[in-house]
mmCIF file of C-alpha atoms in Angstrom:
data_model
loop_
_atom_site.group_PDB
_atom_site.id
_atom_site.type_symbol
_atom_site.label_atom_id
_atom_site.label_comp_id
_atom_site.label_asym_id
_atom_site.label_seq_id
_atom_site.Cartn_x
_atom_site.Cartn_y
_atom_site.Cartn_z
ATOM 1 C CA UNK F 1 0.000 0.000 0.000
ATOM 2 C CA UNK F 2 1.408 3.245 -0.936
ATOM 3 C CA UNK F 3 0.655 6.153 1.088
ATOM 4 C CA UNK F 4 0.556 9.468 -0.851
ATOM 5 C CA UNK F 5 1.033 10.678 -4.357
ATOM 6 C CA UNK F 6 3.925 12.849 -5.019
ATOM 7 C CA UNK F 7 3.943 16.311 -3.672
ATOM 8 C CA UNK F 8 0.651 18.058 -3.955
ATOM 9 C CA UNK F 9 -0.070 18.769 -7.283
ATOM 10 C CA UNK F 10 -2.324 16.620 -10.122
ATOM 11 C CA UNK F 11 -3.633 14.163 -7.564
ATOM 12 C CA UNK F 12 -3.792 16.974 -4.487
ATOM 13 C CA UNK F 13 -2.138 14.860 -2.084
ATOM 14 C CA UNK F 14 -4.542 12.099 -1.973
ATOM 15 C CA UNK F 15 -3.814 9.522 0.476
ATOM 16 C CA UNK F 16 -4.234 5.805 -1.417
ATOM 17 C CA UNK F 17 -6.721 3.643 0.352
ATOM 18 C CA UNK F 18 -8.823 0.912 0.083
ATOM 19 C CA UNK F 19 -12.256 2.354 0.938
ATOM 20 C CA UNK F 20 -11.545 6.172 1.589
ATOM 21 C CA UNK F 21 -11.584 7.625 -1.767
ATOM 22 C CA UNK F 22 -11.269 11.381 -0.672
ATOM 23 C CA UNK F 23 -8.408 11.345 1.705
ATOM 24 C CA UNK F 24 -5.974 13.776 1.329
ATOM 25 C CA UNK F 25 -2.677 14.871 3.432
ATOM 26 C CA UNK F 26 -2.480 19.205 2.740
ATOM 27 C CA UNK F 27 1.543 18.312 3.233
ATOM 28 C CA UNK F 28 3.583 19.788 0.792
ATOM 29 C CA UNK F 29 1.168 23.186 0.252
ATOM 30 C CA UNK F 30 2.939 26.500 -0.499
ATOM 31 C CA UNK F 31 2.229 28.072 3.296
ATOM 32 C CA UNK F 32 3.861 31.622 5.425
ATOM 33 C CA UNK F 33 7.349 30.751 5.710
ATOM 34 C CA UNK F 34 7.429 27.633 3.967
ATOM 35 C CA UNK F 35 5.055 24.495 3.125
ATOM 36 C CA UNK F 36 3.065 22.479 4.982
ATOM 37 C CA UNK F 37 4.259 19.486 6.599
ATOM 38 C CA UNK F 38 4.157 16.363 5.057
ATOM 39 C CA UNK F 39 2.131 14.102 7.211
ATOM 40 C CA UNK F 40 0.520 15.815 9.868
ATOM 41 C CA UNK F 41 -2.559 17.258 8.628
ATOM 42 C CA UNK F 42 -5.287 15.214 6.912
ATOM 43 C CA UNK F 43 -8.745 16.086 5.488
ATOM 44 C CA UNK F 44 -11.285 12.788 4.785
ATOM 45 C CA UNK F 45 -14.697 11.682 5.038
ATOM 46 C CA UNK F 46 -15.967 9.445 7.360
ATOM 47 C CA UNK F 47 -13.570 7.047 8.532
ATOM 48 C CA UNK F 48 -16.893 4.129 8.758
ATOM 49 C CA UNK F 49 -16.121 2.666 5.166
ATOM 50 C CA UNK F 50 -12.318 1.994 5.881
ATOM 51 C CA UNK F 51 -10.486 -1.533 5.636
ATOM 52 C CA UNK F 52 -8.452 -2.338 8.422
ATOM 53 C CA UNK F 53 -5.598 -1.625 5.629
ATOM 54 C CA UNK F 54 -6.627 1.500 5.407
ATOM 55 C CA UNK F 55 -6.338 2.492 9.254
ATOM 56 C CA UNK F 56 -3.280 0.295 9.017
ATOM 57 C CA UNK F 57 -2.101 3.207 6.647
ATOM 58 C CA UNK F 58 -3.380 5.637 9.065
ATOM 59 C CA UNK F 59 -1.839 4.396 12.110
ATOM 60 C CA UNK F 60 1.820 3.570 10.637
ATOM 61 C CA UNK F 61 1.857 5.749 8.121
ATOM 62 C CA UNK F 62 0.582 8.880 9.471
ATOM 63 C CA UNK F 63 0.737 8.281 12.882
ATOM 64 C CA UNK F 64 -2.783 9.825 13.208
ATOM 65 C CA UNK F 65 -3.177 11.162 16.925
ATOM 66 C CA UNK F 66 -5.961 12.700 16.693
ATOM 67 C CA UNK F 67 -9.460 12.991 14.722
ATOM 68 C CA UNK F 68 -12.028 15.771 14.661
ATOM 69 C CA UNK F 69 -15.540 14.326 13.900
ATOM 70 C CA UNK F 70 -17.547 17.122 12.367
ATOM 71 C CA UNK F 71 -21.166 15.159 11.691
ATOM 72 C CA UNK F 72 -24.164 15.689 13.115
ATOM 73 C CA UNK F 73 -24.607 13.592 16.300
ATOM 74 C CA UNK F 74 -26.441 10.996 14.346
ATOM 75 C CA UNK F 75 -24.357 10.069 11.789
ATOM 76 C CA UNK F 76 -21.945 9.457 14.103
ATOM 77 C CA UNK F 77 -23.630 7.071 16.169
ATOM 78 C CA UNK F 78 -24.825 5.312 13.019
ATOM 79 C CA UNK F 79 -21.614 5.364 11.446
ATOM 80 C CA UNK F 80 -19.197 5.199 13.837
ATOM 81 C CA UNK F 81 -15.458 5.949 13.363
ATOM 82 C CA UNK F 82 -14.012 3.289 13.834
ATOM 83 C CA UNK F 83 -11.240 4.478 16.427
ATOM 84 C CA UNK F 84 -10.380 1.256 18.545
ATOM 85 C CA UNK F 85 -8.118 0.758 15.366
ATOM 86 C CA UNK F 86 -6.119 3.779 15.621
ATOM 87 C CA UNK F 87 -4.806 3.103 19.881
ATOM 88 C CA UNK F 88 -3.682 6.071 21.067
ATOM 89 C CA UNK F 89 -5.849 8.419 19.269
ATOM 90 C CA UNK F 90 -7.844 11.006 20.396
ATOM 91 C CA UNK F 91 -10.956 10.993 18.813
ATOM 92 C CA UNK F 92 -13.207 14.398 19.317
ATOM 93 C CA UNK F 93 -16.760 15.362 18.510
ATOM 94 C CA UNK F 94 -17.178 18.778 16.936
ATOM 95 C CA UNK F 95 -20.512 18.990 15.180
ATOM 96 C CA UNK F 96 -20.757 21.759 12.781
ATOM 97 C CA UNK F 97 -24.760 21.565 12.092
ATOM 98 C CA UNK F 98 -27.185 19.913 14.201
ATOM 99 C CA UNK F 99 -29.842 18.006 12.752
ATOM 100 C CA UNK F 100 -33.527 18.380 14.905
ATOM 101 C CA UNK F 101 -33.438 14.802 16.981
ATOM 102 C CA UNK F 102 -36.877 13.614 16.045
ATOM 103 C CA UNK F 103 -37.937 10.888 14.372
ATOM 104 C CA UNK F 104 -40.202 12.967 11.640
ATOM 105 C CA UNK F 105 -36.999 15.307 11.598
ATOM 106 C CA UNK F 106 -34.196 12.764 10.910
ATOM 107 C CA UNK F 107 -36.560 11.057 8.107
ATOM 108 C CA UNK F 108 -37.274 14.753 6.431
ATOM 109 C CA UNK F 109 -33.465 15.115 6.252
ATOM 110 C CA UNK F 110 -33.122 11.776 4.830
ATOM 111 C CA UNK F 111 -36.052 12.195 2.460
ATOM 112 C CA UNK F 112 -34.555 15.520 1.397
ATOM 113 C CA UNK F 113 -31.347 13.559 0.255
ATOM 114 C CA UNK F 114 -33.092 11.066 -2.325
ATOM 115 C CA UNK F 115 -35.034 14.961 -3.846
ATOM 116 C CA UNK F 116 -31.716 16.457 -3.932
ATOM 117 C CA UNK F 117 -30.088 13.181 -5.985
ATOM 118 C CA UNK F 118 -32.908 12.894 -8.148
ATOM 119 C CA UNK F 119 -32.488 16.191 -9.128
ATOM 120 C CA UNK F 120 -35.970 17.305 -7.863
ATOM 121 C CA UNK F 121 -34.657 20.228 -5.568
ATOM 122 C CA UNK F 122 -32.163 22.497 -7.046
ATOM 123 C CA UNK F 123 -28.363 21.491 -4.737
ATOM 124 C CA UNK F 124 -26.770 24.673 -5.911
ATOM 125 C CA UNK F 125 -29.645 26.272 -4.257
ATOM 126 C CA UNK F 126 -29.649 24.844 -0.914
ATOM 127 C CA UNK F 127 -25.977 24.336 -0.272
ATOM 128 C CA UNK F 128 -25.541 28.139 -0.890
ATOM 129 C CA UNK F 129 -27.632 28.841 1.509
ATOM 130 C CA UNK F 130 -26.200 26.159 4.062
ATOM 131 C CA UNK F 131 -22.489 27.458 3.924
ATOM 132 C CA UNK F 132 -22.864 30.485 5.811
ATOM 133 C CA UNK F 133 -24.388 28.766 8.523
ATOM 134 C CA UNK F 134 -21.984 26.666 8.916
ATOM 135 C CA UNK F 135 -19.402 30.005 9.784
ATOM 136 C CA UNK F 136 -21.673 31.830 11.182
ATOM 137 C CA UNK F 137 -24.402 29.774 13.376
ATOM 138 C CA UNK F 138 -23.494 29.471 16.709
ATOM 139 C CA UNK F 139 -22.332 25.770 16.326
ATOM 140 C CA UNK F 140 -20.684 26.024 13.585
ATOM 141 C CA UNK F 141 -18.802 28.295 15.218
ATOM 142 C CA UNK F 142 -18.060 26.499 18.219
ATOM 143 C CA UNK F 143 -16.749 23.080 15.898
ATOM 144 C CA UNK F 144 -14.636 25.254 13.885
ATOM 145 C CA UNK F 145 -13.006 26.792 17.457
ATOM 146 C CA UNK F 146 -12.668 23.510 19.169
ATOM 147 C CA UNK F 147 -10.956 22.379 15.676
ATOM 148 C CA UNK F 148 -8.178 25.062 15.627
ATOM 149 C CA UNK F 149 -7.583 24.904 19.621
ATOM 150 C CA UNK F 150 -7.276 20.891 19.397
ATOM 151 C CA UNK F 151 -4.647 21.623 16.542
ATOM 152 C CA UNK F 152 -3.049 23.946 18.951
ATOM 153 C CA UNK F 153 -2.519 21.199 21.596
ATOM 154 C CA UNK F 154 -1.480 18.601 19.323
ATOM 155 C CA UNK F 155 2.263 17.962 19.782
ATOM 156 C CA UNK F 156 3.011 14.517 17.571
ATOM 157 C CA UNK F 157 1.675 12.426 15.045
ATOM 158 C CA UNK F 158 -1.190 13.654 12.772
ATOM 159 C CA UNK F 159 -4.397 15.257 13.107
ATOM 160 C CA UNK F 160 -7.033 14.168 10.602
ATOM 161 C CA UNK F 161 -10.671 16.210 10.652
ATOM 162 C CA UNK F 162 -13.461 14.422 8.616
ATOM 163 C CA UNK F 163 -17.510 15.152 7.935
ATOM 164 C CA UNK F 164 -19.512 12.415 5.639
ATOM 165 C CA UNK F 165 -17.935 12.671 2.483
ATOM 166 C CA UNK F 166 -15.208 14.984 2.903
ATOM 167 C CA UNK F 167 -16.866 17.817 1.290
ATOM 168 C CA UNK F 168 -18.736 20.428 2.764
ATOM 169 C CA UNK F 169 -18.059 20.749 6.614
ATOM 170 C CA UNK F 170 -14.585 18.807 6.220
ATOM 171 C CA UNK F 171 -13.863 21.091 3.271
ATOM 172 C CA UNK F 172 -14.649 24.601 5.285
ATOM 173 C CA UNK F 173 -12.610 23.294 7.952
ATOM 174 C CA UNK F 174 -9.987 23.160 5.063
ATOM 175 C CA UNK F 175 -10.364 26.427 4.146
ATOM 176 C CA UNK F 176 -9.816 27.737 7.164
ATOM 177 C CA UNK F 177 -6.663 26.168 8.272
ATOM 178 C CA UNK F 178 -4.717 26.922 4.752
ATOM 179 C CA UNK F 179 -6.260 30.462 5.746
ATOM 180 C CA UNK F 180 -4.685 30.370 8.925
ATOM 181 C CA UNK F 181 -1.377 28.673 7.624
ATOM 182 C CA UNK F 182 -0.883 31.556 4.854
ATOM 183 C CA UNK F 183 -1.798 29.188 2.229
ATOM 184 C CA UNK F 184 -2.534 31.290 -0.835
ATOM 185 C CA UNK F 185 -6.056 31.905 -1.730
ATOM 186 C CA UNK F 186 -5.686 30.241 -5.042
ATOM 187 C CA UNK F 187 -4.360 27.104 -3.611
ATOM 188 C CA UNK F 188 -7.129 27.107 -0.911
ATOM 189 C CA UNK F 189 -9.833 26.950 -4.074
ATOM 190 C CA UNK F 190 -8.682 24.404 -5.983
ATOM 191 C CA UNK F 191 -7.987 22.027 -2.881
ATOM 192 C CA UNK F 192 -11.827 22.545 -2.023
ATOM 193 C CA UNK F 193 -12.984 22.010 -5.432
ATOM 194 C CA UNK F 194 -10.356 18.856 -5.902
ATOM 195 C CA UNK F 195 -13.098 17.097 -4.157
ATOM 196 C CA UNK F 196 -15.052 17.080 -7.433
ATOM 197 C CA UNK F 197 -12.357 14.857 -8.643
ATOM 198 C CA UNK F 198 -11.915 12.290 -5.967
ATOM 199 C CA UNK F 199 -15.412 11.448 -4.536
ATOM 200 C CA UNK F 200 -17.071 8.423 -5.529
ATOM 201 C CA UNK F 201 -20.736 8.676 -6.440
ATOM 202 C CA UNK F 202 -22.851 6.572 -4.053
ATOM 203 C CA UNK F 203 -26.563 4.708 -5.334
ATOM 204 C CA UNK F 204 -28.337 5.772 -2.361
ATOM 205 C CA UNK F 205 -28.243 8.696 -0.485
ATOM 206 C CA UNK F 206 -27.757 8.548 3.389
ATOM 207 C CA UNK F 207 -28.370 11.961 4.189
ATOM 208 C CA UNK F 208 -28.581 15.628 2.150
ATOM 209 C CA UNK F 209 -24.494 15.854 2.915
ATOM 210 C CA UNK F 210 -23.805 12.506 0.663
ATOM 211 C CA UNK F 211 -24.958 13.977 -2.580
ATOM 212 C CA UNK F 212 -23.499 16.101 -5.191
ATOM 213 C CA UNK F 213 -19.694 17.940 -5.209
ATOM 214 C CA UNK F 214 -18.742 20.826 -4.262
ATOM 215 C CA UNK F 215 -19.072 24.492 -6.131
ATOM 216 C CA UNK F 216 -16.944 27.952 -5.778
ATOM 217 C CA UNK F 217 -20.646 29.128 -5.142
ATOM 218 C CA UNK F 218 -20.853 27.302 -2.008
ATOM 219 C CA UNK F 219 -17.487 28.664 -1.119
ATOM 220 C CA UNK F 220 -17.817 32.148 -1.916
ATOM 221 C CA UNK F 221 -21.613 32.640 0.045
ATOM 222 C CA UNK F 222 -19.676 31.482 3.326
ATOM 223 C CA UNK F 223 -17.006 34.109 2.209
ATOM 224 C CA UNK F 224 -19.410 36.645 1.775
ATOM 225 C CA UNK F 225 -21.852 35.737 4.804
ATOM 226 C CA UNK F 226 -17.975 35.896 6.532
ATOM 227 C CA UNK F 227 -17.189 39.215 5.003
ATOM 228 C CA UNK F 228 -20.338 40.957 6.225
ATOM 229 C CA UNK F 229 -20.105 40.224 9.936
ATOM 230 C CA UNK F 230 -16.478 39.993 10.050
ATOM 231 C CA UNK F 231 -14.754 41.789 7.356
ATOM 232 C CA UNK F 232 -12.430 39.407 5.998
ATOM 233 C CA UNK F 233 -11.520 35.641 6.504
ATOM 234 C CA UNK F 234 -8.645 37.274 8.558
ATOM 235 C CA UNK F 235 -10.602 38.942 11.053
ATOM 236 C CA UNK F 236 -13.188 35.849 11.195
ATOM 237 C CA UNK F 237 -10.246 33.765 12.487
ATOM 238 C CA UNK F 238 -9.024 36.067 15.206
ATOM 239 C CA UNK F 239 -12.483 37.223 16.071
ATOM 240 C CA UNK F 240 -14.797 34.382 15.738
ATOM 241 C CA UNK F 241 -12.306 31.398 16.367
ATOM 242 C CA UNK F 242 -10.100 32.991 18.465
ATOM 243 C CA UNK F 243 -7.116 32.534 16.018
ATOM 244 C CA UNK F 244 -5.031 35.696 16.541
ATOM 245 C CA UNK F 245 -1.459 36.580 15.001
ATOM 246 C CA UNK F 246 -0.080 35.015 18.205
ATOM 247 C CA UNK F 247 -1.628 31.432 17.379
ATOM 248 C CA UNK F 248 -1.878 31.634 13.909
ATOM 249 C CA UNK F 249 2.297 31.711 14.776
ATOM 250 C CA UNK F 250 2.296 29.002 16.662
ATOM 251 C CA UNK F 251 0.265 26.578 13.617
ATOM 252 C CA UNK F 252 3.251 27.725 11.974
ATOM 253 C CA UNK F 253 5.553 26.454 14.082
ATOM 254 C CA UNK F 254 3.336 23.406 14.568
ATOM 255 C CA UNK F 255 2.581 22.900 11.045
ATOM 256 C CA UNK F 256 4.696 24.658 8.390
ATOM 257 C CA UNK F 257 8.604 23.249 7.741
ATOM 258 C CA UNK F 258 10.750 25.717 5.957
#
């Protein structure tokens, strides 16, 4: 099993595994005062669909310490990672959107996945309009906070962050540490669209966060819901997450190699 594909580049830095098709280390990306370490920050999906090969790969390879689950509460208990094969790993529960906990609730959101696949509500539409609550709502928020300060405390080994497919939540999250890291805003697009390239279409749709890719759209409504209460992505990270000049240093030091 190989781990990773060249530097990042054509195949950006996806991680080659078994049943996690949109793995992807961010080592090797043009960063403030350097590039980002090889092998110590990892973006995924869910970690449920994984051969024990893969969290082999994980675990040896990568050395994963930690991992930031940012699903709702209920895809996580009904696909759980599956942790006990990655000893010594943190694993941490940041949920960026919470789903209502009914019955009637959790069936509407699944029922809303099979419209969106058929193509009987409009995606582009209602992932537009999802984005900025996932910056701005008060949990979103919160997961994206808890994200940078566990990254803040991690000393060794890797820190992977995952939502269901890797897309959406997982890819904001991406999007704000390559902010935070000095990644250039060019580099931080085309990693969030790369997605587009490396999911794997699924027949049924678990939930409204399974279906579709991603779109600059998406991308650019958090930027500009991010904009208007904050005035740039800058002053979102120091004054939403708490990510000042002082830490924003220290993921530097943590996470960028000359």
């Amino acid at each position: 099993m190989q781990d990773i594909i060249g530097p990042y580049g054509a195949n950006y830095g996806k991680v080659l595994l078994e049943g996690l098709h949109n793995t992807r280390d961010l080592g090797g990306l043009p960063a403030s005062e350097g590039h980002v370490t090889p092998r110590r920050l990892l973006r995924s999906g869910m970690l449920e669909p994984a051969t024990a090969e893969d969290m082999r790969v994980l675990r040896d390879v990568y050395d994963v310490r930690l991992v930031i689950d940012l699903r709702t509460d209920e895809e996580a208990a009904r696909w759980p990672d599956p942790i006990e094969l990655l000893p010594g790993a943190r694993l941490v529960h940041l949920p960026v959107f919470r789903a209502p906990k009914t019955d009637d609730a959790q069936e509407t959101i699944r029922a809303l996945g099979e419209r969106l696949a058929s193509g009987e509500l409009d995606i582009a539409g209602l992932f537009a309009g999802l984005y900025p609550r996932f910056v701005l709502d008060e949990d979103g928020i919160a997961a994206y906070r808890g994200l940078f300060r566990e990254l803040l405390d991690l000393e060794d080994g890797a820190a992977l962050w995952h939502c269901s497919a890797g897309k959406d939540r997982c890819g904001m999250a991406s999007v704000l540490v390559e902010a935070a890291l000095g990644v250039p805003w060019e580099l931080i697009e085309r990693d969030y669209l790369a997605t587009n390239e490396l999911i794997e279409a699924k027949g049924t749709a678990q939930n409204m966060f399974d279906v579709g890719g991603v779109d600059a759209r998406y991308l650019h409504a958090a930027l500009s819901a991010i904009d208007g209460a904050y005035g740039s992505i800058d002053g979102y990270l120091a004054d939403a997450l708490g990510i000042d000049e002082a830490a924003r240093s220290e993921l530097r030091r943590k996470f960028v190699s000359a």
